[in-house]
Each structure stands twice: as structure tokens, then as C-alpha cells.
Short mmCIF file of C-alpha atoms and ligand atoms in Angstrom, two decimals:
data_model
loop_
_atom_site.label_atom_id
_atom_site.label_comp_id
_atom_site.label_asym_id
_atom_site.label_seq_id
_atom_site.Cartn_x
_atom_site.Cartn_y
_atom_site.Cartn_z
CA UNK A 1 0.07 0.30 -0.10
CA UNK A 2 1.29 3.42 -1.32
CA UNK A 3 0.84 6.02 1.54
CA UNK A 4 -0.93 9.08 -0.21
CA UNK A 5 1.11 12.48 0.04
CA UNK A 6 -1.24 15.24 1.36
CA UNK A 7 -1.45 18.04 -1.61
CA UNK A 8 0.95 20.94 -1.65
CA UNK A 9 0.10 24.37 -1.49
CA UNK A 10 1.87 26.76 -3.65
CA UNK A 11 2.65 30.08 -2.47
CA UNK A 12 0.62 32.85 -3.71
CA UNK A 13 2.54 34.26 -6.80
CA UNK A 14 3.18 38.00 -5.89
CA UNK A 15 2.48 40.60 -9.05
CA UNK A 16 5.48 42.34 -9.01
CA UNK A 17 4.94 46.41 -9.03
CA UNK A 18 7.48 47.45 -11.66
CA UNK A 19 6.32 46.48 -15.41
CA UNK A 20 9.66 45.32 -16.58
CA UNK A 21 12.96 43.94 -15.08
CA UNK A 22 15.58 45.69 -17.08
CA UNK A 23 18.15 46.18 -14.04
CA UNK A 24 17.86 44.05 -10.37
CA UNK A 25 16.14 47.15 -8.44
CA UNK A 26 12.94 46.26 -10.19
CA UNK A 27 12.07 43.77 -7.90
CA UNK A 28 11.67 45.26 -3.91
CA UNK A 29 13.56 43.56 -1.92
CA UNK A 30 10.71 42.04 -0.92
CA UNK A 31 9.97 40.41 -4.17
CA UNK A 32 13.44 39.37 -4.28
CA UNK A 33 12.62 37.17 -1.24
CA UNK A 34 9.15 36.27 -2.29
CA UNK A 35 10.55 35.16 -6.08
CA UNK A 36 13.13 32.88 -4.11
CA UNK A 37 10.60 31.11 -2.53
CA UNK A 38 8.32 30.63 -5.67
CA UNK A 39 11.77 29.53 -7.20
CA UNK A 40 12.20 26.59 -4.67
CA UNK A 41 8.23 25.87 -4.89
CA UNK A 42 8.67 25.94 -8.47
CA UNK A 43 12.00 23.84 -8.61
CA UNK A 44 10.20 21.24 -6.05
CA UNK A 45 6.87 20.83 -7.62
CA UNK A 46 7.41 22.22 -11.68
CA UNK A 47 3.76 19.97 -12.22
CA UNK A 48 2.22 23.07 -10.28
CA UNK A 49 2.69 25.20 -12.84
CA UNK A 50 3.18 23.46 -15.92
CA UNK A 51 0.30 25.69 -17.40
CA UNK A 52 -0.19 28.83 -15.82
CA UNK A 53 1.95 31.05 -18.63
CA UNK A 54 -1.09 29.13 -21.27
CA UNK A 55 -1.69 31.00 -24.32
CA UNK A 56 1.32 33.78 -23.70
CA UNK A 57 3.94 33.87 -26.66
CA UNK A 58 7.37 35.60 -24.90
CA UNK A 59 9.91 36.99 -27.80
CA UNK A 60 13.64 36.38 -27.23
CA UNK A 61 16.07 38.78 -28.40
CA UNK A 62 19.64 38.28 -28.70
CA UNK A 63 21.96 40.43 -29.82
CA UNK A 64 24.75 37.93 -28.54
CA UNK A 65 25.90 34.39 -28.12
CA UNK A 66 24.14 32.39 -24.52
CA UNK A 67 23.94 28.58 -24.14
CA UNK A 68 22.63 29.13 -20.63
CA UNK A 69 20.06 32.27 -20.68
CA UNK A 70 18.78 31.28 -23.92
CA UNK A 71 17.52 27.54 -23.14
CA UNK A 72 16.68 27.90 -19.89
CA UNK A 73 14.37 30.82 -21.03
CA UNK A 74 12.86 28.54 -23.74
CA UNK A 75 12.72 25.57 -21.41
CA UNK A 76 11.27 28.16 -18.37
CA UNK A 77 8.33 29.48 -21.31
CA UNK A 78 7.78 26.17 -22.63
CA UNK A 79 7.17 24.02 -18.80
CA UNK A 80 4.83 26.67 -17.81
CA UNK A 81 2.67 25.89 -20.92
CA UNK A 82 3.60 29.01 -22.75
CA UNK A 83 5.64 29.61 -26.65
CA UNK A 84 8.62 31.32 -27.23
CA UNK A 85 9.92 32.91 -30.61
CA UNK A 86 13.31 33.93 -31.08
CA UNK A 87 15.23 36.26 -32.93
CA UNK A 88 18.93 36.92 -33.47
CA UNK A 89 21.06 39.99 -33.94
CA UNK A 90 21.23 43.57 -33.54
CA UNK A 91 18.10 44.97 -32.31
CA UNK A 92 16.64 48.55 -34.07
CA UNK A 93 19.49 48.14 -36.67
CA UNK A 94 17.10 47.63 -39.80
CA UNK A 95 14.40 50.01 -38.57
CA UNK A 96 13.82 51.98 -34.92
CA UNK A 97 13.93 49.84 -31.37
CA UNK A 98 10.92 52.06 -30.94
CA UNK A 99 9.12 50.19 -34.22
CA UNK A 100 10.52 46.80 -33.09
CA UNK A 101 9.08 47.33 -30.02
CA UNK A 102 5.74 48.58 -30.95
CA UNK A 103 5.42 45.70 -33.71
CA UNK A 104 6.61 43.05 -30.66
CA UNK A 105 4.08 44.00 -27.97
CA UNK A 106 1.12 43.57 -30.70
CA UNK A 107 1.76 39.69 -31.21
CA UNK A 108 3.56 38.48 -27.51
CA UNK A 109 2.42 38.61 -23.82
CA UNK A 110 6.56 40.12 -22.81
CA UNK A 111 9.90 40.18 -24.71
CA UNK A 112 13.21 38.53 -23.07
CA UNK A 113 16.54 40.65 -24.92
CA UNK A 114 20.07 40.24 -24.21
CA UNK A 115 21.64 43.50 -25.26
CA UNK A 116 25.32 45.03 -25.24
CA UNK A 117 24.06 48.30 -24.09
CA UNK A 118 21.63 48.85 -21.30
CA UNK A 119 20.05 51.32 -23.08
CA UNK A 120 18.71 49.15 -25.60
CA UNK A 121 16.73 46.91 -23.20
CA UNK A 122 15.36 50.42 -21.31
CA UNK A 123 14.39 51.22 -24.56
CA UNK A 124 12.47 48.39 -24.97
CA UNK A 125 10.60 48.87 -22.11
CA UNK A 126 9.95 52.30 -22.76
CA UNK A 127 8.29 51.34 -25.86
CA UNK A 128 6.52 47.97 -25.15
CA UNK A 129 3.73 48.15 -23.56
CA UNK A 130 4.49 44.37 -22.54
CA UNK A 131 7.10 43.62 -19.54
CA UNK A 132 10.58 43.55 -21.09
CA UNK A 133 12.88 41.38 -19.08
CA UNK A 134 17.04 41.84 -19.39
CA UNK A 135 18.97 38.81 -20.21
CA UNK A 136 22.76 40.15 -19.38
CA UNK A 137 23.49 43.66 -20.85
CA UNK A 138 26.89 45.20 -20.52
CA UNK A 139 25.77 46.80 -17.50
CA UNK A 140 23.63 43.89 -15.35
CA UNK A 141 22.57 40.30 -15.40
CA UNK A 142 20.04 40.56 -12.92
CA UNK A 143 18.46 37.05 -13.93
CA UNK A 144 22.18 35.39 -13.53
CA UNK A 145 22.17 37.23 -9.87
CA UNK A 146 18.58 35.69 -9.05
CA UNK A 147 19.54 32.04 -9.82
CA UNK A 148 22.97 32.77 -7.69
CA UNK A 149 20.74 34.02 -4.85
CA UNK A 150 18.53 30.29 -5.08
CA UNK A 151 22.18 28.72 -5.34
CA UNK A 152 23.16 30.14 -2.27
CA UNK A 153 20.21 30.19 -0.06
CA UNK A 154 19.86 26.47 -1.19
CA UNK A 155 23.50 25.70 -0.33
CA UNK A 156 23.74 27.58 3.20
CA UNK A 157 19.76 28.06 4.12
CA UNK A 158 20.44 31.46 5.80
CA UNK A 159 21.75 33.88 3.27
CA UNK A 160 22.41 36.83 5.90
CA UNK A 161 25.53 36.87 7.65
CA UNK A 162 27.23 35.30 4.87
CA UNK A 163 30.56 36.60 3.16
CA UNK A 164 30.41 36.92 -1.01
CA UNK A 165 33.69 37.39 -2.51
CA UNK A 166 33.80 38.28 -6.36
CA UNK A 167 37.72 37.86 -7.85
CA UNK A 168 37.80 39.33 -11.28
CA UNK A 169 36.32 42.00 -13.21
CA UNK A 170 34.04 44.85 -11.96
CA UNK A 171 31.64 43.48 -14.87
CA UNK A 172 27.62 42.93 -15.90
CA UNK A 173 27.50 40.39 -13.41
CA UNK A 174 29.80 41.46 -10.34
CA UNK A 175 27.26 44.48 -10.40
CA UNK A 176 23.76 42.58 -10.27
CA UNK A 177 25.49 40.38 -7.62
CA UNK A 178 26.51 43.14 -5.64
CA UNK A 179 23.20 45.09 -5.84
CA UNK A 180 21.42 41.21 -4.29
CA UNK A 181 24.00 40.46 -1.93
CA UNK A 182 23.42 44.03 -0.05
CA UNK A 183 19.90 43.74 -0.36
CA UNK A 184 19.67 40.26 1.70
CA UNK A 185 22.29 40.91 4.13
CA UNK A 186 25.50 39.21 2.21
CA UNK A 187 28.90 40.83 3.06
CA UNK A 188 30.33 41.30 -0.32
CA UNK A 189 33.75 42.01 -0.95
CA UNK A 190 35.35 42.61 -4.56
CA UNK A 191 38.69 42.19 -5.42
CA UNK A 192 39.67 43.18 -8.95
CA UNK A 193 42.96 44.74 -10.79
CA UNK A 194 43.18 48.68 -10.43
CA UNK A 195 41.34 49.99 -13.58
CA UNK A 196 39.07 47.12 -13.43
CA UNK A 197 36.62 48.65 -11.26
CA UNK A 198 32.92 47.78 -10.83
CA UNK A 199 31.29 51.25 -12.05
CA UNK A 200 31.34 53.77 -8.41
CA UNK A 201 27.38 54.56 -9.29
CA UNK A 202 26.71 50.55 -8.48
CA UNK A 203 29.28 50.65 -5.62
CA UNK A 204 27.74 53.58 -3.78
CA UNK A 205 24.02 52.39 -4.05
CA UNK A 206 25.06 48.85 -2.93
CA UNK A 207 26.71 50.56 -0.09
CA UNK A 208 23.90 52.81 1.42
CA UNK A 209 21.41 49.56 0.53
CA UNK A 210 23.87 47.82 2.74
CA UNK A 211 24.17 50.23 5.54
CA UNK A 212 20.24 49.49 5.54
CA UNK A 213 19.88 45.85 5.57
CA UNK A 214 23.45 45.65 8.18
CA UNK A 215 25.73 44.28 5.53
CA UNK A 216 28.87 45.92 4.14
CA UNK A 217 30.05 46.26 0.87
CA UNK A 218 33.94 46.45 -0.03
CA UNK A 219 36.06 47.08 -2.98
CA UNK A 220 40.02 45.80 -3.16
CA UNK A 221 42.85 44.91 -5.29
CA UNK A 222 43.95 42.38 -2.86
CA UNK A 223 42.59 38.78 -3.82
CA UNK A 224 43.39 37.44 -0.77
CA UNK A 225 41.61 39.65 1.68
CA UNK A 226 38.60 38.97 -0.42
CA UNK A 227 38.85 35.45 0.17
CA UNK A 228 39.55 35.44 3.82
CA UNK A 229 36.82 34.17 5.22
CA UNK A 230 34.30 33.86 2.20
CA UNK A 231 31.60 31.09 1.91
CA UNK A 232 31.39 32.28 -1.61
CA UNK A 233 34.38 32.77 -4.09
CA UNK A 234 32.53 33.86 -7.40
CA UNK A 235 35.02 34.54 -10.10
CA UNK A 236 33.73 35.45 -14.01
CA UNK A 237 35.34 35.86 -17.79
CA UNK A 238 38.45 38.67 -17.65
CA UNK A 239 36.98 39.75 -20.98
CA UNK A 240 33.18 39.53 -21.28
CA UNK A 241 31.20 39.78 -24.99
CA UNK A 242 32.48 42.60 -26.15
CA UNK A 243 35.06 43.14 -24.67
CA UNK A 244 37.05 40.09 -26.96
CA UNK A 245 39.55 42.59 -28.37
CA UNK A 246 40.80 43.20 -24.73
CA UNK A 247 41.53 39.55 -24.22
CA UNK A 248 45.53 40.19 -24.36
CA UNK A 249 45.71 42.71 -22.42
CA UNK A 250 42.86 41.76 -19.75
CA UNK A 251 45.34 38.45 -19.49
CA UNK A 252 48.22 40.42 -18.21
CA UNK A 253 46.18 42.75 -15.88
CA UNK A 254 44.11 39.72 -13.94
CA UNK A 255 47.20 37.31 -13.92
CA UNK A 256 47.22 37.67 -10.10
CA UNK A 257 42.94 37.03 -9.84
CA UNK A 258 43.20 33.39 -10.99
CA UNK A 259 40.86 31.78 -8.86
CA UNK A 260 43.31 28.82 -7.76
CA UNK A 261 43.64 26.12 -5.05
CA UNK A 262 45.54 28.56 -2.88
CA UNK A 263 43.30 31.48 -3.05
CA UNK A 264 39.87 29.24 -2.40
CA UNK A 265 42.16 27.88 0.49
CA UNK A 266 41.99 31.24 2.15
CA UNK A 267 37.98 31.03 2.60
CA UNK A 268 35.79 29.29 4.83
CA UNK A 269 36.48 25.63 4.92
CA UNK A 270 32.75 24.83 3.81
CA UNK A 271 33.08 27.44 1.12
CA UNK A 272 31.41 27.17 -2.44
CA UNK A 273 33.05 28.30 -5.79
CA UNK A 274 30.58 30.10 -7.90
CA UNK A 275 30.66 31.31 -11.46
CA UNK A 276 27.87 31.92 -14.10
CA UNK A 277 29.80 30.29 -16.83
CA UNK A 278 31.22 30.35 -19.38
CA UNK A 279 34.99 29.73 -17.91
CA UNK A 280 37.76 30.06 -19.37
CA UNK A 281 39.48 27.14 -17.50
CA UNK A 282 43.55 28.40 -16.54
CA UNK A 283 42.56 32.02 -17.12
CA UNK A 284 40.25 33.44 -13.59
CA UNK A 285 40.02 29.74 -12.94
CA UNK A 286 42.16 26.56 -12.51
CA UNK A 287 40.28 23.22 -13.73
CA UNK A 288 40.98 21.87 -9.71
CA UNK A 289 39.14 25.03 -8.38
CA UNK A 290 36.26 24.19 -10.78
CA UNK A 291 36.12 20.83 -11.05
CA UNK A 292 36.21 20.80 -7.56
CA UNK A 293 32.94 19.10 -4.96
CA UNK A 294 33.01 22.51 -3.72
CA UNK A 295 31.70 23.98 -6.83
CA UNK A 296 28.12 24.54 -7.39
CA UNK A 297 28.69 25.97 -11.15
CA UNK A 298 25.94 23.45 -12.52
CA UNK A 299 23.56 23.69 -9.49
CA UNK A 300 23.80 28.04 -10.50
CA UNK A 301 23.16 26.78 -14.06
CA UNK A 302 20.63 24.43 -13.36
CA UNK A 303 18.15 27.13 -10.97
CA UNK A 304 18.97 29.55 -13.95
CA UNK A 305 15.58 27.56 -15.02
CA UNK A 306 13.69 27.51 -12.00
CA UNK A 307 14.90 31.21 -10.98
CA UNK A 308 13.77 32.39 -14.52
CA UNK A 309 10.18 30.60 -14.20
CA UNK A 310 9.38 32.43 -11.32
CA UNK A 311 10.13 35.05 -12.39
CA UNK A 312 8.04 34.75 -15.44
CA UNK A 313 5.28 34.02 -13.00
CA UNK A 314 6.08 37.20 -11.18
CA UNK A 315 5.56 38.89 -14.18
CA UNK A 316 3.15 37.59 -16.28
CA UNK A 317 1.19 34.79 -14.78
N1 CP B 401 25.83 32.46 -17.41
C1 CP B 401 25.18 32.83 -19.04
O1 CP B 401 24.66 33.53 -18.69
O2 CP B 401 25.33 32.08 -19.87
P1 CP B 401 24.96 31.68 -21.37
O3 CP B 401 25.80 33.16 -21.27
O4 CP B 401 25.77 30.76 -22.01
O5 CP B 401 23.75 32.43 -21.41
N1 NVA B 402 30.80 38.93 -18.24
C1 NVA B 402 30.28 37.43 -19.01
C2 NVA B 402 29.14 37.20 -18.58
C3 NVA B 402 28.53 35.40 -19.28
C4 NVA B 402 28.06 35.04 -18.95
C5 NVA B 402 29.53 38.34 -20.40
O1 NVA B 402 29.29 39.15 -20.63
O2 NVA B 402 29.81 37.88 -21.63
#
């Protein structure tokens, strides 16, 4: 005889106040916590959400390459009962962007866009009457940060009081992580080479938020200082998409910022290694660290699916 499982009550889907998700702060801190809660439920009970986007079509616009973001958005939409349609290439070069936006919003319920300029995704949001989601721009990678916060929460349970070290370029991924850590009470340290600082505005904004939530934001040029006592060490490529022509000079500038076993050993014994992927082994991280049992990079990649489902539900369901 098999025991009958009690029916599981799903959390209420809280509708996001902001019409779009073009940057991290379009979610309030409460909405962010709600999203993480929903993402955990979606991951556990995917069948409870399988028709929540029934009848909705979503356009995916990609100016840059992608494996994880594109596949997880396509799958998320499909697994929620919706339909996605993809267009690769520059947005707004064949006709004005405002026309692209006002064509798309007649056909689809939402737009997901990966762009070079943040202005491109902001302008799409300005002109389209349907929600626009930032799937990475040169300035932010907010969907990545959602999955990363979900991964930390799964791994450590509570987030408040953790120390998070980002070692590498002060780039889009660093910006989104900095803001999200500050909002969730996680001490955030970035260690980057001189001249590759994160945006001073993002540091100032995150520092202000951290003061309210009771944590800290620190910028240093010393990777060991960042790694010491950290619960998570995160890195990303030294040359992001669009900066490939700087790869050689960046390899020199970042040579002392590789996450290797010595640096990882300075973190807490139970610390995790994190990377948004794709990774360049032998540059920002050694093969030994990314392949170590404490590397959670594939949990992060998996959670892109669940966190984005939660986001789409909160924007569109
Ligand atoms: N992490 C991430 O966004 O990967 P893709 O560039 O493959 O989408
Ligand atoms: N910073 C990297 C992230 C890739 C997911 C880039 O923008 O290329």
C-alpha cells in the first residue's frame, strides 16, 4: 500500500509592482525574497505551474551568444505552458527600436532581450506595452543573480551573515551580485585589478543599501583579502562579450586574480566556488577549483531555469 502524499499548497504568486525587469532593482527587496521562495517551490513541484503561462507567447531577442540564458528561457516558457519565438542579431538596426518594440507588443505577452547597451533594453521597455526582461546587458545580468541567490540559499539555508567574494572584473555580473547581496544582508567584497573597477555608482548604491540591511560592501585590489573567511568565491571571464579585443591585455592585468587552490583555501572550509559560465579554465579559474566537490557551478546553471520561471510567473501569470 502506498501512503498518499498530502496535497502541496503552492505559495501565492506575488505580482511584481514594476512592469519590467530591466535591472535588479526593478524588484523590491520583498519581491526578491518572494521570488526566491517561489523559485524553490517551482523547482520542487514543477507540475503545479505547468499551465500558468498557457496561451502566452514571449519573444527572445539576442544580440549576443548564449547557451544557458537562451535555453533556460525557452525551456521555462515551454514548461509553464507558453510559447517562445527567437530572433538573433542587432536590435533596432534595420528599423528604429521603437518600431520593433511596438510591433512585438502586438504579438507577444513579453520580451526577453540580451543586449550590448543597457539603453537598448531600457528603450525596449519604454516603448513596448508588455514586460521586458534583461537577459544580460553590458551593465547588468539580473537573471543570473537571481539563480545565484537561489543557489546560495539552497546551499547555506540562511543568507544573512554570509561573506561573498567576487574576484575578477567589475562587470555586469559583479554589478548584479553586489546589489543582490547588499539587499539580502550578505557581506560583499570585490577584488579586481586597478582600472577594472566596478561602476562607482553601483558601489555607492549597494553601500547605501547594505547600510540599511546591516551588511557591508567592500572594494579592494587584494584577492586574498576578499577570499579570507568567505563562504562563496565567485569569478567570471576576464573579457566579457564585446571586450574580446582586449583579451590579451586583460590576461596580463588579471594574472594575479586567478581563483586557484591557494586562493580558495583562504576561504571558509565549507566555502563554495561559483561562476556564471562559460568559464575559461586556466584563466580566471583553475580546472582543479571548478571541478572540485565544492564547486556549485552546475547548480547555478540549473537554477537559471527555476529562478526565471519564478520571474516570468511574477511578471506574467
Ligand atoms: N551565464 C550565462 O548567462 O550563460 P550564457 O551566456 O550561456 O547565457
Ligand atoms: N560577463 C560575461 C557574462 C557571461 C554570462 C559577459 O558579459 O560576457
